[in-house]
Coordinates of C-alpha atoms and ligand atoms in Angstrom, one line a residue:
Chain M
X3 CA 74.9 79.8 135.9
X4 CA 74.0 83.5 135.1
X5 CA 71.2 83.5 137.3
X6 CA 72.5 83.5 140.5
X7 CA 75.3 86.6 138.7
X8 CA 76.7 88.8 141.4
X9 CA 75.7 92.5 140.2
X10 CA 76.1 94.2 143.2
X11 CA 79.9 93.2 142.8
X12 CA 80.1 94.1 139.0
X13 CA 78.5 97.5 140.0
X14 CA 81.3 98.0 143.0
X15 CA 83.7 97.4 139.9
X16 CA 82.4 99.5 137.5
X17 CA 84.9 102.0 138.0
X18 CA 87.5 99.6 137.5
X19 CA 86.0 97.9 134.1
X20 CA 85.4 102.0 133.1
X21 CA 89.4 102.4 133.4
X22 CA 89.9 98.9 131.6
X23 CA 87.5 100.0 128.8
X24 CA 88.9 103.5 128.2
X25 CA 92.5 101.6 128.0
X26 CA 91.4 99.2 125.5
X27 CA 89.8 101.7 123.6
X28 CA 93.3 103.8 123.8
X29 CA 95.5 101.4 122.7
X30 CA 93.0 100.1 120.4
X31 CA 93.0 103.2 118.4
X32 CA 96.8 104.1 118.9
X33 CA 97.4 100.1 117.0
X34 CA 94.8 100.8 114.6
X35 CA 96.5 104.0 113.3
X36 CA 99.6 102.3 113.7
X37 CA 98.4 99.4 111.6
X38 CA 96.7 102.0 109.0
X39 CA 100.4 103.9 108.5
X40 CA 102.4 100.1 108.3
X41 CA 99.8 98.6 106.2
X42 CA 99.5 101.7 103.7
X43 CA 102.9 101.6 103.3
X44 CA 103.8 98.1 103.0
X45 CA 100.5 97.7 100.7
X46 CA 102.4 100.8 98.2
X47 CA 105.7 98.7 98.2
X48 CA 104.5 95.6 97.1
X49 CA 102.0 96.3 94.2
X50 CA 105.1 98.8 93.2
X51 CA 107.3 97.3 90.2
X52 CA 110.9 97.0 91.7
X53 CA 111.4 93.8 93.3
X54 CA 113.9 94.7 96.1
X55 CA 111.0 96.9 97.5
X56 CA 108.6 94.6 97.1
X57 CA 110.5 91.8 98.6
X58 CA 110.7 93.2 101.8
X59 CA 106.8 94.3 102.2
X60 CA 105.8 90.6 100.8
X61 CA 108.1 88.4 103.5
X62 CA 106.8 91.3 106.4
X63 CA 103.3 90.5 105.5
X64 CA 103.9 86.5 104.8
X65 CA 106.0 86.6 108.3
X66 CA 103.0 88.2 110.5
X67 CA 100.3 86.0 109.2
X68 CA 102.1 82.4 109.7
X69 CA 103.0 83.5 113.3
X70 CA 100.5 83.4 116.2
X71 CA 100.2 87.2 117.6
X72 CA 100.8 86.1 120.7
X73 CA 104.4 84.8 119.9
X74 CA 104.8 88.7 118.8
X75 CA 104.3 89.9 121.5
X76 CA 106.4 88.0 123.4
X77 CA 109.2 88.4 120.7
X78 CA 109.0 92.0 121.4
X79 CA 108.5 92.0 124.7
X80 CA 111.6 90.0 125.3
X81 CA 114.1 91.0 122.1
X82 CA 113.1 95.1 122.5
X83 CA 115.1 95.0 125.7
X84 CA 117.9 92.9 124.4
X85 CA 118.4 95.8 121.8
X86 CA 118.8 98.1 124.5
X87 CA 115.4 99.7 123.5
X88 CA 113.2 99.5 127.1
X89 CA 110.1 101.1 126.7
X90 CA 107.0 100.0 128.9
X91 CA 105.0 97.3 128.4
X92 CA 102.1 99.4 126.8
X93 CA 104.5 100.8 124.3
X94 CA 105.4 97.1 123.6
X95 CA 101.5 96.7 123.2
X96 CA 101.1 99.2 120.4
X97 CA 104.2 98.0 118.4
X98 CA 102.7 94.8 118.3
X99 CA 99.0 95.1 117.5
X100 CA 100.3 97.9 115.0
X101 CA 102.7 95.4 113.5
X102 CA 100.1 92.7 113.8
X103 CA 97.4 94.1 112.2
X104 CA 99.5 95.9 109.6
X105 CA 100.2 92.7 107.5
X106 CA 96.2 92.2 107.4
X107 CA 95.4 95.7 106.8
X108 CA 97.8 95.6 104.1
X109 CA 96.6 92.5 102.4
X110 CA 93.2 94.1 102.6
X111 CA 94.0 97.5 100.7
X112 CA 95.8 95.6 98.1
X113 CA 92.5 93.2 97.4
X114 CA 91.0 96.9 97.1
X115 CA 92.9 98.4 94.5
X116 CA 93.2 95.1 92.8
X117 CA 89.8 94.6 91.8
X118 CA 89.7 97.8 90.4
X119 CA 89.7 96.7 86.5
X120 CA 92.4 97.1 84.5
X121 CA 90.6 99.2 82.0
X122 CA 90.2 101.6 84.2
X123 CA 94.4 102.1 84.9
X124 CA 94.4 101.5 81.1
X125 CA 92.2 104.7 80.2
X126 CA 94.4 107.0 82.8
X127 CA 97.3 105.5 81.2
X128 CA 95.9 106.4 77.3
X129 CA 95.4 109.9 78.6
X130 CA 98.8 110.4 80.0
X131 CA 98.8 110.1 83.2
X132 CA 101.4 109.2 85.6
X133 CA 101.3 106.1 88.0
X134 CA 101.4 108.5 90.7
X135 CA 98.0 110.2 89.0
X136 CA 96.4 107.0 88.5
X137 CA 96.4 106.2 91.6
X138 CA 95.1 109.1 93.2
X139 CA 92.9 110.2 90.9
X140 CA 90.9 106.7 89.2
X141 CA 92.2 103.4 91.6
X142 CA 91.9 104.5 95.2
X143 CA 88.7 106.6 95.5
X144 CA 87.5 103.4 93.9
X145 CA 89.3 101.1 96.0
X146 CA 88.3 102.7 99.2
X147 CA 84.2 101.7 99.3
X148 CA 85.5 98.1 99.1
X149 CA 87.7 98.2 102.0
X150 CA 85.8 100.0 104.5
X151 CA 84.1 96.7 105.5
X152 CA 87.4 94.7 106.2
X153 CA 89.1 97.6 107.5
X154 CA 86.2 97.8 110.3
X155 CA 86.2 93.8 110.6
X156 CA 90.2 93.9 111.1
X157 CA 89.6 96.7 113.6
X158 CA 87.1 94.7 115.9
X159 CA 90.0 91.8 115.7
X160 CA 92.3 94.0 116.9
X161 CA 90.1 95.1 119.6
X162 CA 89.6 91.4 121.0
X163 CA 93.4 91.4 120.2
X164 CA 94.5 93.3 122.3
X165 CA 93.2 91.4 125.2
X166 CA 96.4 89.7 125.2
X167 CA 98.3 92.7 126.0
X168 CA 97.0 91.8 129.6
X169 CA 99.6 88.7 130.0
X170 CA 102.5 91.5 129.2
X171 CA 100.6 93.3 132.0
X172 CA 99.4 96.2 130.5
X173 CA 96.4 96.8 132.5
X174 CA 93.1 97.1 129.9
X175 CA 89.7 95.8 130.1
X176 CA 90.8 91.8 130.0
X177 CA 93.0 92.8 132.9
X178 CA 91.0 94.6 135.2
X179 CA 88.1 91.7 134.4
X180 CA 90.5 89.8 135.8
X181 CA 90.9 91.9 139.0
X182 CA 87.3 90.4 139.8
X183 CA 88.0 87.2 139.6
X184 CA 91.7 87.2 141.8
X185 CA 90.2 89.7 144.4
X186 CA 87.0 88.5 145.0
X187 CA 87.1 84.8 143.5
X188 CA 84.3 85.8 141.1
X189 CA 85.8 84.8 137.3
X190 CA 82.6 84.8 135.9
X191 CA 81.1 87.7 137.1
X192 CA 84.9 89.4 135.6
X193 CA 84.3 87.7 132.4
X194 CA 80.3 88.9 131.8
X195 CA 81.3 92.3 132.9
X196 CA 84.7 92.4 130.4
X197 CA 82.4 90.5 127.6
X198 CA 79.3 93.2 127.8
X199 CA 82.4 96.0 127.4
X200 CA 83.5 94.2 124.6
X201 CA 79.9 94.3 123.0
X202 CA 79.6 97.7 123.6
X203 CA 83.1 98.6 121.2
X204 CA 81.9 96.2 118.8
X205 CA 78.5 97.9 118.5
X206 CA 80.4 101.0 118.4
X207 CA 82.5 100.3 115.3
X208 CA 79.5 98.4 113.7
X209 CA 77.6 102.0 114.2
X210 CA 80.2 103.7 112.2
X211 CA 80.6 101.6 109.7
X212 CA 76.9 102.0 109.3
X213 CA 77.3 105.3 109.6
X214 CA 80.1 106.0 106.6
X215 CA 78.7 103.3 104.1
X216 CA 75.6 105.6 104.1
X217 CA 77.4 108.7 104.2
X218 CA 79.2 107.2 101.1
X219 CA 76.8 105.9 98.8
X220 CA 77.5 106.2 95.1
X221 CA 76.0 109.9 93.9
X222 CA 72.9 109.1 91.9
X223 CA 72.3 105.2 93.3
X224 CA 69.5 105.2 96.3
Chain B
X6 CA 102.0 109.8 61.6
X7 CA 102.1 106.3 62.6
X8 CA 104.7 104.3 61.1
X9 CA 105.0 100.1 61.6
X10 CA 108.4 98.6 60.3
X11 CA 108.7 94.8 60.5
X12 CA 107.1 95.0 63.9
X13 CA 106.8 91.7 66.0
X14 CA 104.9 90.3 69.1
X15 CA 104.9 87.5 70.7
X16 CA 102.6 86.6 74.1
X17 CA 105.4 83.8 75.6
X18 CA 105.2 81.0 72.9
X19 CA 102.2 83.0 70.9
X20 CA 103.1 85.4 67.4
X21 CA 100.7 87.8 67.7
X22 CA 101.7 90.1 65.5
X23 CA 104.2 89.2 63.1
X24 CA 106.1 91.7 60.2
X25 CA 103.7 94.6 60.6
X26 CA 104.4 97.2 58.0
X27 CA 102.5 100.0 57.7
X28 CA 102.3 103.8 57.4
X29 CA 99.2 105.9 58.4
X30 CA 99.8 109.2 57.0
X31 CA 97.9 112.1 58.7
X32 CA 94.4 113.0 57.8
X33 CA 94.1 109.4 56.9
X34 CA 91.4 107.0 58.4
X35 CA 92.1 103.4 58.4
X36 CA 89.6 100.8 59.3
X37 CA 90.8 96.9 60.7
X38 CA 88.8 94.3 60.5
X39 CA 89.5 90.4 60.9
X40 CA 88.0 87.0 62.7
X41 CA 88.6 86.7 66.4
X42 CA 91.8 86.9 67.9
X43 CA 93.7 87.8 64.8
X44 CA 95.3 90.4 66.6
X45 CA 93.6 93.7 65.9
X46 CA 93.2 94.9 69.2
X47 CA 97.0 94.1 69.9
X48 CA 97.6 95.9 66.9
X49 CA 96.0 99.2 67.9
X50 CA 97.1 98.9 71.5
X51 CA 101.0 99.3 70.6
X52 CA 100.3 102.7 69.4
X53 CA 100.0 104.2 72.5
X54 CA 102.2 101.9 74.0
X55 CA 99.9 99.5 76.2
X56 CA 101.4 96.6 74.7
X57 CA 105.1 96.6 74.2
X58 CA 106.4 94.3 71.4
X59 CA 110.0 92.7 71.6
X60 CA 110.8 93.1 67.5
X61 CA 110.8 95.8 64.5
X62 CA 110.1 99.5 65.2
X63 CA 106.9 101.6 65.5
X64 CA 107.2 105.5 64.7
X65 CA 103.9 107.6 66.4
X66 CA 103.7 111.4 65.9
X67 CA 108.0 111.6 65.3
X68 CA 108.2 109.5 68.5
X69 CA 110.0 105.9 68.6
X70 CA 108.0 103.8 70.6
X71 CA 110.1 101.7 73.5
X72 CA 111.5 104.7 74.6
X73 CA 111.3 106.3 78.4
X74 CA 108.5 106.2 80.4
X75 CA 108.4 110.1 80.5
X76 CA 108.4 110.1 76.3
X77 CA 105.9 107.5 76.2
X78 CA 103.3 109.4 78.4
X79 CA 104.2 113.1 76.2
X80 CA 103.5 110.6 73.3
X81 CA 99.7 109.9 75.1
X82 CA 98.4 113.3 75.2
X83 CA 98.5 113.2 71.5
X84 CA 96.9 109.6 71.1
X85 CA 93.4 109.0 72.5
X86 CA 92.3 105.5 72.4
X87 CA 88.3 104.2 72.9
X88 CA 87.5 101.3 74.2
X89 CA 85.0 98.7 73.8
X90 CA 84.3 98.5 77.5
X91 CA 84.3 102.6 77.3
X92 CA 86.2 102.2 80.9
X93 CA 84.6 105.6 82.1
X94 CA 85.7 106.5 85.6
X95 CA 82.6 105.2 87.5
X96 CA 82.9 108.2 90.9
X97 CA 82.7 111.0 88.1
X98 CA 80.3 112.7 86.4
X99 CA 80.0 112.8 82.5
X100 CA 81.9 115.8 82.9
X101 CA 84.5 115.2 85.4
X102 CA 85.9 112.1 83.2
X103 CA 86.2 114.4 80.5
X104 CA 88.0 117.2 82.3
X105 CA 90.0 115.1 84.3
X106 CA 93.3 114.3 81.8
X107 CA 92.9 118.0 80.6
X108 CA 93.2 119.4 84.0
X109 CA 95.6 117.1 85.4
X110 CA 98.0 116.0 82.4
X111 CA 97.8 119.1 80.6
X112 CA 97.8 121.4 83.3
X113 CA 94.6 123.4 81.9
X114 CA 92.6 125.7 84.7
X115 CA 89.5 123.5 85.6
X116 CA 87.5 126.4 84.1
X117 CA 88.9 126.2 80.9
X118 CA 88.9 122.4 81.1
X119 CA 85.5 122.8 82.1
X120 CA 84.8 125.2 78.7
X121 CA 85.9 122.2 76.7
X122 CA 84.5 119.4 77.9
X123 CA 81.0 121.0 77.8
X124 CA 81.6 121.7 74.3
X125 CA 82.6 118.4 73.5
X126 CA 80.1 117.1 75.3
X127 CA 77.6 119.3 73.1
X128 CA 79.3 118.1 70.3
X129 CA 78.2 114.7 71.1
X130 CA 74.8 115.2 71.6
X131 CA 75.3 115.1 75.7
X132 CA 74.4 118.8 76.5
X133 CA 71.6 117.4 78.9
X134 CA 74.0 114.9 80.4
X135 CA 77.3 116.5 81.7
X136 CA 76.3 115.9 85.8
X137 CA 75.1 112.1 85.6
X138 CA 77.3 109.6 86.6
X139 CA 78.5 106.7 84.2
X140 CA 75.8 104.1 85.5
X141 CA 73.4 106.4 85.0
X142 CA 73.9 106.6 81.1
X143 CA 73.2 104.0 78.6
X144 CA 75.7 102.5 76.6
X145 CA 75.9 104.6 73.4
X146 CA 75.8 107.7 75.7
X147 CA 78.6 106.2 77.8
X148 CA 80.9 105.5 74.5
X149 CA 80.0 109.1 73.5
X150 CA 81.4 110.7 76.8
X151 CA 84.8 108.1 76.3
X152 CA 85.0 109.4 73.0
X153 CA 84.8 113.1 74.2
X154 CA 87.0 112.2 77.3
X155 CA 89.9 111.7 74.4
X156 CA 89.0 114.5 72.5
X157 CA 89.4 116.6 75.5
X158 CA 93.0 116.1 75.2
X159 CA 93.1 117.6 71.8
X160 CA 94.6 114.2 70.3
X161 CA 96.0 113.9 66.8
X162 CA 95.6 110.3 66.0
X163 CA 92.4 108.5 67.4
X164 CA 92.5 105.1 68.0
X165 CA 89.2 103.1 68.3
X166 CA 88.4 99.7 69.6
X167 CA 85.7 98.2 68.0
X168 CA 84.0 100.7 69.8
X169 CA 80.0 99.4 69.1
X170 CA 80.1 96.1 69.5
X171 CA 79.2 96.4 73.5
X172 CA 75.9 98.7 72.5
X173 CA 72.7 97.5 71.4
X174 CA 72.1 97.5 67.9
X175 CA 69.7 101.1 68.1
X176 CA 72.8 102.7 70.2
X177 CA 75.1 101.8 67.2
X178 CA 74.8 104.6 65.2
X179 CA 74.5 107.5 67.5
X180 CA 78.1 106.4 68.0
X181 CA 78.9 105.8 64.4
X182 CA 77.9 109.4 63.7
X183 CA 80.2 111.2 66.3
X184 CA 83.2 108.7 64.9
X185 CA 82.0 110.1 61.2
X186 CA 81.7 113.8 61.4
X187 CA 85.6 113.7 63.1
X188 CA 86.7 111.6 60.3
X189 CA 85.1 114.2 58.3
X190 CA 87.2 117.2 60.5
X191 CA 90.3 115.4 59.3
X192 CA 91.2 113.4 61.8
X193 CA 94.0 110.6 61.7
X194 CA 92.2 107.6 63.0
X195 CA 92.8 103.8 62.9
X196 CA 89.2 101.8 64.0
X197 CA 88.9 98.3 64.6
X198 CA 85.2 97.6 63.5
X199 CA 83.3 95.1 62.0
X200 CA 80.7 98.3 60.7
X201 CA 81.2 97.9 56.9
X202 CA 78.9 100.8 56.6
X203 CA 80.9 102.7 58.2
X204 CA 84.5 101.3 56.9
X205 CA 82.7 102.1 53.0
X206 CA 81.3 106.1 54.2
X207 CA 84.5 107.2 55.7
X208 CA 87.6 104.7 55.4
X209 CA 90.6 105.9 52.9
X210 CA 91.9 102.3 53.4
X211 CA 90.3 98.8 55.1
X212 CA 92.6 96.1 56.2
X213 CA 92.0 92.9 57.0
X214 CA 94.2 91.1 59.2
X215 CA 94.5 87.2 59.9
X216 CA 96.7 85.0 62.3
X217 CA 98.8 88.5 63.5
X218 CA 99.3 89.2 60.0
X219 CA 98.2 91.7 57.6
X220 CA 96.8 90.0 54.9
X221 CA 95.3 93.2 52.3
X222 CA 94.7 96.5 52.6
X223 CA 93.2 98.7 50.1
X224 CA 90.1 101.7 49.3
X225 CA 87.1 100.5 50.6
X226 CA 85.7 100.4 46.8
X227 CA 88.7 98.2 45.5
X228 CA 88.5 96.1 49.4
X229 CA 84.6 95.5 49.3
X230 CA 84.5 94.7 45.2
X231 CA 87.0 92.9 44.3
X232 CA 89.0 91.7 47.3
X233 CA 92.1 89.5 46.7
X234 CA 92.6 87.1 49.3
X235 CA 90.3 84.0 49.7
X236 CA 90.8 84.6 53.5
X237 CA 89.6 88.3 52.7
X238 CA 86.7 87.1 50.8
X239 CA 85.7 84.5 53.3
X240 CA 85.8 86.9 56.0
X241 CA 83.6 89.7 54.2
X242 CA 80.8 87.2 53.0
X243 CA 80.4 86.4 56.6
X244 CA 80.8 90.0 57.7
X245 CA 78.5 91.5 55.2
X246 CA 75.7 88.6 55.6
X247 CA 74.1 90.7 58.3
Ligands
ATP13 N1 97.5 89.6 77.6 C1 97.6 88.5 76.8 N2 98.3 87.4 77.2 C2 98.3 86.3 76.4 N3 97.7 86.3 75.2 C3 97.0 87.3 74.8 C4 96.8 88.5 75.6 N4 96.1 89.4 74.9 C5 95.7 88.8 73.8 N5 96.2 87.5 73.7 C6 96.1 86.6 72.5 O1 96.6 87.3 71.4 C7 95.8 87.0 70.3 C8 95.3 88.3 69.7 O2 94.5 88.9 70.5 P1 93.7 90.3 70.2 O3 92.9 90.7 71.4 O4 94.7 91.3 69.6 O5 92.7 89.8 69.0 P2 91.6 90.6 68.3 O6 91.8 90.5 66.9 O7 91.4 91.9 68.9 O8 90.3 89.7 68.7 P3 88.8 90.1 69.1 O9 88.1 90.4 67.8 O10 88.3 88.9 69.8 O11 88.9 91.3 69.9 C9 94.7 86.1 70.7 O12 95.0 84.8 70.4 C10 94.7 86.3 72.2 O13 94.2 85.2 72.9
MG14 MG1 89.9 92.9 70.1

């Protein structure tokens, strides 16, 4: 089936999968942030003590990760403009791979402080410090190492995630894969072309993660 | 200095501690001993307030315990507690765990936090030691730098728990030592130990506590001689065997 693959026809569109890549990679990193910020924050409200903080943060999370993304999307891409709030669809893109992988990115900070032992909040707190210094100082430079990992696995799911932003039509690397296949009536040499771009990001994240977990060894350990 | 009235703890249906009365005066070093689960560490650990208790009132350094959260931590600076799993902050050095409360609790300049934590760190016998990281220091060595992490703070009451009995036997008394010469210095101190030796060298009273309850306290001499409990005298024959 690959055999007989049209590459002079995946060349002529190399411009094309180029622009789709750079997009992904765009709105890739603008929902990654976005999910970074969201998660953070809904991560800080619910290992916090008062409950009608927490409440929120836990049902946000809980709501996210029982509903498909792709019912997101649509629930945005439909309700924004019923609020009066039009944006375009890539905007609409963002907010939902931001709010998307925000539950997970929260979930997976909150596994990092909380294997953290509790001796070690237990000795800042016999010293005097504040919850504010115990956290800065002792649980998350600790926390951190353990959540690099996830934090790079959740990013290459939002990566193949935001494929989807292609039925909103936000035009990325799914879409213009696609242009292949409706112009010329080639789907598979659209899908082999999208799928090799897709390697390339993954390798790309998989680098850096290499790259920082090095860069970040413990001092004294080889 | 520390002051137990009637005090009362429960964990949901269990009485942990029940009608604690006791006064540590300053200066003085008490040693609690006891079988498993009797309550000793739960004891100790409502004196700087990690445990709460629901009943009877506990007095530290002129401070009611139960108070605010912003009392409660004043009250920490002056009570340094040891641990028996040390809990050393494993991304610092030796040095950095000690001068880490100083700087940021007590406001010090990292110099001059610096300054005392290599001198407590001298003290200790950790000269050579102040850059390596926790893992890379054995167990006695790693008690020693906790024990200097809470001196860093200029504490006046010391609370240990039964802070040898993660070490090896031959890393026992390098610890012992330190906890000895700052008896010595006058320090108010309440250790929960099984070390006889050291509860007889140092201890101006031993108490033995059983079921959450204290059952005797007295001098080591009139303790180890001529205990009166049966429970008391159980427990030491077992203690003392080895
Ligand atoms: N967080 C907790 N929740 C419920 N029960 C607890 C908790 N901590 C301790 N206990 C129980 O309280 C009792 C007293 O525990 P504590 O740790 O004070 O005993 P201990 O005398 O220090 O024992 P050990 O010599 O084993 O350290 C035990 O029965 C223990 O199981
Ligand atoms: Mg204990």
């Amino acid at each position: 089936m690959l055999g007989n693959l049209n590459t002079r026809v995946m060349l002529e569109y190399l411009p094309d999968i180029w622009q789709g890549f750079l997009a992904t990679l765009m709105l890739s990193a603008a929902g990654f942030a976005g999910a970074m910020i969201i998660g953070i924050v809904a991560c800080a409200l619910s290992i916090q003590p008062l409950r009608w903080l927490r409440g929120p943060a836990v049902v946000y999370v809980d709501a996210i990760r029982a509903t498909p993304l792709l019912a997101q999307l649509y629930f945005l891409y439909f309700g924004l403009p019923r609020l009066g709030i039009l944006v375009p669809e890539m905007v609409i893109g963002v907010i939902a791979l931001s709010l998307n992988s925000g539950a997970y990115v929260a979930e997976i900070i909150r596994s990092g402080i909380l294997s953290i032992p509790r001796g070690q909040v237990e000795a800042g707190k016999s010293t005097g410090m504040t919850y504010l210094q115990r956290m800065r100082l002792i649980i998350l430079p600790q926390a951190i190492r353990p959540t690099v990992s996830p934090l790079i696995g959740q990013a290459i799911v939002l990566i193949k995630d935001s494929s989807l932003l292609s039925l909103i039509s936000v035009v990325e690397l799914t879409r213009a894969g696609q242009m292949i296949a409706i112009d010329r009536f080639m789907p598979i040499e659209g899908l082999v072309a999208t799928a090799l771009a897709y390697l390339v990001l993954y390798y790309l994240l998989k680098l850096l993660a290499g790259v920082w977990v090095y860069q970040n060894r413990l001092p004294g350990r080889a | 200095m520390i002051e137990f009235s009637s005090l009362n703890k429960w964990f949901g249906a269990l009485h942990v501690l029940s009608d604690i009365s006791l006064s540590v005066a300053k200066g003085e070093v008490v040693v609690v001993c006891g079988p498993s689960g009797s309550g000793k560490s739960t004891l100790i650990r409502c004196v700087n307030g990690l445990e709460p208790f629901q009943k009877g009132k506990l007095i530290v350094d002129g401070t009611e315990l139960g108070g605010s959260e912003a009392s409660l931590r004043d009250l920490r600076m002056e009570v340094g507690f040891v641990f028996q799993q040390f809990n050393l902050y494993p991304h610092k050095t030796a040095l950095e765990n000690v001068t880490l409360a100083p700087v940021h609790v007590r406001k010090l300049s990292k110099a001059a936090a610096e300054e005392r934590g290599r001198a407590l760190l001298e003290k200790v016998g950790l000269a050579d030691k102040m850059e390596n990281y926790p893992h890379q220091l054995s167990g006695g060595q790693q008690q020693r730098v906790a024990i200097a992490r809470s001196l860093a703070m200029q504490p006046k009451i010391m609370l240990f728990d039964e802070p040898t009995s993660a070490l090896d036997p031959e890393m026992i008394n390098e610890v012992l030592d330190v906890m000895v010469s700052l008896a010595n210095e006058g320090m108010t101190m309440m250790v929960v130990t099984h070390e006889m030796g050291f509860a007889r060298k140092v201890a101006d009273r031993v108490m033995f506590m059983d079921r959450g309850a204290i059952v005797e306290i007295a001098a080591p001499e009139t303790f180890f001689t001529t205990p009166k409990n049966d429970r008391t005298r159980d427990f030491l024959s077992k203690v003392l065997q080895h």
